[in-house]
PDB file of C-alpha atoms in Angstrom:
ATOM      1  CA  MET A 263     -28.066   1.242  23.077  1.00 59.00           C
ATOM      2  CA  ASN A 264     -26.767   0.308  19.674  1.00 68.00           C
ATOM      3  CA  ASN A 265     -23.531  -1.731  19.982  1.00 74.00           C
ATOM      4  CA  THR A 266     -22.450  -1.379  16.371  1.00 78.00           C
ATOM      5  CA  PHE A 267     -19.337   0.660  15.675  1.00 79.00           C
ATOM      6  CA  SER A 268     -19.932   4.262  14.651  1.00 80.00           C
ATOM      7  CA  ILE A 269     -17.237   6.752  13.653  1.00 85.00           C
ATOM      8  CA  SER A 270     -19.366   9.714  14.719  1.00 86.00           C
ATOM      9  CA  ARG A 271     -19.800   8.289  18.227  1.00 83.00           C
ATOM     10  CA  LEU A 272     -16.074   7.566  18.385  1.00 84.00           C
ATOM     11  CA  ARG A 273     -15.328  11.173  17.401  1.00 87.00           C
ATOM     12  CA  LYS A 274     -17.749  12.493  20.029  1.00 85.00           C
ATOM     13  CA  LEU A 275     -16.243  10.182  22.660  1.00 83.00           C
ATOM     14  CA  MET A 276     -12.706  11.287  21.823  1.00 85.00           C
ATOM     15  CA  THR A 277     -13.740  14.951  21.948  1.00 88.00           C
ATOM     16  CA  LYS A 278     -15.418  14.417  25.320  1.00 85.00           C
ATOM     17  CA  ASP A 279     -12.373  12.569  26.674  1.00 81.00           C
ATOM     18  CA  TRP A 280     -10.016  15.279  25.395  1.00 85.00           C
ATOM     19  CA  LYS A 281     -12.029  18.037  27.065  1.00 86.00           C
ATOM     20  CA  ARG A 282     -12.038  16.048  30.283  1.00 81.00           C
ATOM     21  CA  PHE A 283      -8.330  15.254  30.561  1.00 83.00           C
ATOM     22  CA  TYR A 284      -6.272  17.668  28.453  1.00 83.00           C
ATOM     23  CA  VAL A 285      -5.322  19.886  31.402  1.00 85.00           C
ATOM     24  CA  SER A 286      -3.941  17.034  33.493  1.00 81.00           C
ATOM     25  CA  ALA A 287      -2.172  15.545  30.478  1.00 81.00           C
ATOM     26  CA  LEU A 288      -0.513  18.851  29.601  1.00 83.00           C
ATOM     27  CA  ILE A 289       0.540  19.408  33.210  1.00 84.00           C
ATOM     28  CA  SER A 290       2.072  15.936  33.330  1.00 81.00           C
ATOM     29  CA  LEU A 291       3.905  16.475  30.046  1.00 82.00           C
ATOM     30  CA  SER A 292       5.115  19.883  31.239  1.00 84.00           C
ATOM     31  CA  ILE A 293       6.531  18.340  34.409  1.00 84.00           C
ATOM     32  CA  GLN A 294       8.282  15.670  32.347  1.00 81.00           C
ATOM     33  CA  THR A 295       9.652  18.372  30.032  1.00 81.00           C
ATOM     34  CA  ILE A 296      10.999  20.387  32.965  1.00 83.00           C
ATOM     35  CA  GLY A 297      12.574  17.200  34.325  1.00 80.00           C
ATOM     36  CA  VAL A 298      14.286  16.525  30.995  1.00 77.00           C
ATOM     37  CA  VAL A 299      15.551  20.110  30.774  1.00 76.00           C
ATOM     38  CA  LEU A 300      16.930  19.998  34.317  1.00 78.00           C
ATOM     39  CA  ALA A 301      18.494  16.574  33.830  1.00 76.00           C
ATOM     40  CA  PHE A 302      20.242  17.593  30.621  1.00 73.00           C
ATOM     41  CA  TYR A 303      21.339  20.903  32.087  1.00 69.00           C
ATOM     42  CA  LEU A 304      22.792  19.228  35.177  1.00 72.00           C
ATOM     43  CA  LEU A 305      24.357  16.419  33.140  1.00 68.00           C
ATOM     44  CA  GLY A 306      25.521  18.931  30.538  1.00 62.00           C
ATOM     45  CA  ASP A 307      28.017  18.010  27.904  1.00 56.00           C
ATOM     46  CA  ASN A 308      31.560  18.879  28.916  1.00 52.00           C
ATOM     47  CA  ASP A 309      34.429  19.498  26.501  1.00 53.00           C
ATOM     48  CA  ASN A 310      35.790  15.957  26.839  1.00 50.00           C
ATOM     49  CA  SER A 311      32.606  14.244  25.645  1.00 53.00           C
ATOM     50  CA  SER A 312      32.233  12.979  22.137  1.00 55.00           C
ATOM     51  CA  ASP A 313      29.321  13.601  19.810  1.00 54.00           C
ATOM     52  CA  THR A 314      28.394   9.917  20.170  1.00 55.00           C
ATOM     53  CA  PHE A 315      27.933  10.348  23.931  1.00 54.00           C
ATOM     54  CA  THR A 316      25.864  13.498  23.385  1.00 66.00           C
ATOM     55  CA  ILE A 317      23.656  11.816  20.793  1.00 68.00           C
ATOM     56  CA  PHE A 318      23.225   8.769  23.029  1.00 73.00           C
ATOM     57  CA  ASN A 319      22.196  10.928  26.012  1.00 73.00           C
ATOM     58  CA  ARG A 320      19.675  12.919  24.050  1.00 75.00           C
ATOM     59  CA  VAL A 321      18.179   9.967  22.176  1.00 78.00           C
ATOM     60  CA  PHE A 322      17.975   8.073  25.476  1.00 80.00           C
ATOM     61  CA  GLY A 323      16.183  11.081  27.004  1.00 77.00           C
ATOM     62  CA  PHE A 324      13.731  11.130  24.091  1.00 81.00           C
ATOM     63  CA  ILE A 325      12.987   7.410  24.407  1.00 85.00           C
ATOM     64  CA  LEU A 326      12.703   7.699  28.183  1.00 82.00           C
ATOM     65  CA  MET A 327      10.201  10.552  27.878  1.00 80.00           C
ATOM     66  CA  ILE A 328       8.053   8.547  25.441  1.00 84.00           C
ATOM     67  CA  ILE A 329       8.147   5.477  27.713  1.00 85.00           C
ATOM     68  CA  LEU A 330       7.300   7.527  30.813  1.00 81.00           C
ATOM     69  CA  THR A 331       4.385   9.068  28.959  1.00 81.00           C
ATOM     70  CA  ILE A 332       3.047   5.680  27.884  1.00 81.00           C
ATOM     71  CA  ILE A 333       3.407   4.336  31.445  1.00 83.00           C
ATOM     72  CA  THR A 334       1.955   7.286  33.374  1.00 80.00           C
ATOM     73  CA  THR A 335      -0.777   8.477  31.025  1.00 78.00           C
ATOM     74  CA  PRO A 336      -3.386   5.736  31.647  1.00 77.00           C
ATOM     75  CA  SER A 337      -3.580   6.466  35.362  1.00 75.00           C
ATOM     76  CA  GLU A 338      -4.034  10.173  34.663  1.00 72.00           C
ATOM     77  CA  ILE A 339      -6.492   9.986  31.797  1.00 71.00           C
ATOM     78  CA  TYR A 340      -8.639   7.022  32.772  1.00 70.00           C
ATOM     79  CA  PRO A 341      -8.216   6.623  36.544  1.00 67.00           C
ATOM     80  CA  LYS A 342     -11.667   5.129  37.126  1.00 65.00           C
ATOM     81  CA  ALA A 343     -12.024   3.027  33.993  1.00 63.00           C
ATOM     82  CA  ASN A 344     -10.229  -0.093  35.253  1.00 61.00           C
ATOM     83  CA  LYS A 345     -11.545  -0.185  38.799  1.00 63.00           C
ATOM     84  CA  LEU A 346     -13.784  -2.991  39.929  1.00 59.00           C
ATOM     85  CA  ASN A 347     -16.656  -0.511  40.322  1.00 64.00           C
ATOM     86  CA  PRO A 348     -15.978   2.049  37.587  1.00 57.00           C
ATOM     87  CA  ASP A 349     -17.392   5.537  37.584  1.00 59.00           C
ATOM     88  CA  LEU A 350     -21.001   5.643  36.384  1.00 58.00           C
ATOM     89  CA  SER A 351     -20.245   8.415  33.904  1.00 59.00           C
ATOM     90  CA  PHE A 352     -17.755   6.105  32.176  1.00 59.00           C
ATOM     91  CA  LEU A 353     -20.253   3.246  32.076  1.00 57.00           C
ATOM     92  CA  MET A 354     -23.125   5.434  30.931  1.00 61.00           C
ATOM     93  CA  THR A 355     -21.203   7.052  28.096  1.00 65.00           C
ATOM     94  CA  PRO A 356     -23.278   6.418  24.966  1.00 72.00           C
ATOM     95  CA  ALA A 357     -20.637   4.419  23.114  1.00 73.00           C
ATOM     96  CA  SER A 358     -19.977   0.744  22.614  1.00 77.00           C
ATOM     97  CA  ASN A 359     -17.149  -1.018  24.436  1.00 75.00           C
ATOM     98  CA  LEU A 360     -15.237  -1.224  21.171  1.00 82.00           C
ATOM     99  CA  GLU A 361     -15.475   2.541  20.694  1.00 82.00           C
ATOM    100  CA  LYS A 362     -14.310   3.161  24.261  1.00 80.00           C
ATOM    101  CA  PHE A 363     -11.402   0.765  23.774  1.00 83.00           C
ATOM    102  CA  ILE A 364     -10.385   2.338  20.441  1.00 87.00           C
ATOM    103  CA  ALA A 365     -10.561   5.829  21.949  1.00 84.00           C
ATOM    104  CA  MET A 366      -8.358   4.754  24.865  1.00 83.00           C
ATOM    105  CA  ALA A 367      -5.899   3.004  22.565  1.00 86.00           C
ATOM    106  CA  LEU A 368      -5.642   5.990  20.221  1.00 88.00           C
ATOM    107  CA  TYR A 369      -4.973   8.371  23.100  1.00 84.00           C
ATOM    108  CA  LEU A 370      -2.526   6.150  24.944  1.00 83.00           C
ATOM    109  CA  VAL A 371      -0.557   4.707  22.041  1.00 85.00           C
ATOM    110  CA  ILE A 372      -0.650   7.425  19.370  1.00 89.00           C
ATOM    111  CA  ILE A 373      -1.750  10.860  20.578  1.00 87.00           C
ATOM    112  CA  MET A 374       0.056  11.066  23.924  1.00 85.00           C
ATOM    113  CA  PRO A 375       3.420   9.770  22.598  1.00 86.00           C
ATOM    114  CA  LEU A 376       3.156  12.312  19.755  1.00 88.00           C
ATOM    115  CA  MET A 377       2.488  15.036  22.311  1.00 86.00           C
ATOM    116  CA  ALA A 378       5.464  13.796  24.344  1.00 85.00           C
ATOM    117  CA  ALA A 379       7.658  13.942  21.231  1.00 86.00           C
ATOM    118  CA  LEU A 380       6.515  17.508  20.630  1.00 87.00           C
ATOM    119  CA  MET A 381       7.259  18.394  24.245  1.00 84.00           C
ATOM    120  CA  TYR A 382      10.708  16.807  23.872  1.00 83.00           C
ATOM    121  CA  VAL A 383      11.395  19.039  20.874  1.00 84.00           C
ATOM    122  CA  VAL A 384      10.403  22.006  23.051  1.00 82.00           C
ATOM    123  CA  ALA A 385      12.672  20.746  25.854  1.00 80.00           C
ATOM    124  CA  ASP A 386      15.537  20.213  23.409  1.00 80.00           C
ATOM    125  CA  SER A 387      15.118  23.750  22.098  1.00 82.00           C
ATOM    126  CA  ILE A 388      15.146  25.118  25.651  1.00 81.00           C
ATOM    127  CA  ILE A 389      18.289  23.117  26.456  1.00 78.00           C
ATOM    128  CA  VAL A 390      20.084  24.541  23.427  1.00 78.00           C
ATOM    129  CA  ALA A 391      18.908  28.078  24.248  1.00 81.00           C
ATOM    130  CA  ILE A 392      20.262  27.974  27.826  1.00 77.00           C
ATOM    131  CA  PRO A 393      23.749  29.481  27.852  1.00 76.00           C
ATOM    132  CA  GLY A 394      26.355  27.198  29.373  1.00 69.00           C
ATOM    133  CA  SER A 395      24.341  24.021  28.883  1.00 67.00           C
ATOM    134  CA  GLY A 396      27.055  22.524  26.689  1.00 66.00           C
ATOM    135  CA  TYR A 397      24.747  21.759  23.786  1.00 70.00           C
ATOM    136  CA  ASP A 398      25.341  23.813  20.677  1.00 72.00           C
ATOM    137  CA  CYS A 399      22.686  22.452  18.322  1.00 75.00           C
ATOM    138  CA  LEU A 400      19.411  20.568  18.306  1.00 77.00           C
ATOM    139  CA  LEU A 401      19.248  16.777  18.469  1.00 73.00           C
ATOM    140  CA  TRP A 402      18.490  16.190  14.781  1.00 71.00           C
ATOM    141  CA  GLN A 403      21.391  18.494  13.848  1.00 74.00           C
ATOM    142  CA  TYR A 404      23.696  16.323  15.987  1.00 70.00           C
ATOM    143  CA  ILE A 405      22.383  13.196  14.279  1.00 68.00           C
ATOM    144  CA  ASP A 406      22.858  14.767  10.845  1.00 69.00           C
ATOM    145  CA  ARG A 407      26.388  15.907  11.713  1.00 67.00           C
ATOM    146  CA  TYR A 408      27.250  12.461  13.132  1.00 65.00           C
ATOM    147  CA  SER A 409      25.900  10.607  10.093  1.00 66.00           C
ATOM    148  CA  VAL A 410      27.861  12.877   7.710  1.00 63.00           C
ATOM    149  CA  MET A 411      31.057  12.329   9.747  1.00 63.00           C
ATOM    150  CA  ASN A 412      30.701   8.541   9.628  1.00 65.00           C
ATOM    151  CA  SER A 413      29.880   8.244   5.942  1.00 60.00           C
TER     152      SER A 413
END
């Protein structure tokens, strides 16, 4: 096998990996999104809270969702890659070690956190849409309102 780096092999490897794990990744992100929605609904903003507290809660939830995604994704996407005796299909994939590493890094550090951010936007929209949740606008509208008030 040729061990030189090839963009076309990297693209094929990333496509193969995506087809293999996208269902489990989306299920995991959906569970995290439901958890965020439930947590914010149960910890809903009451009338005595300030906008600073609301912004802090929601930004903390966003950061927590990104961190949870970065922590839990490797075990879901590549469960057999780091074992002492890895799966033969992983070893026999026609790609160099550098291409496999770059594909893993791109998925775990860039693509999955972006998907988690998108799922957080969905969760934030659901939270705002639930009547009685205590949140009257989306997170970035709170941040905009807070920055205008303080300037």
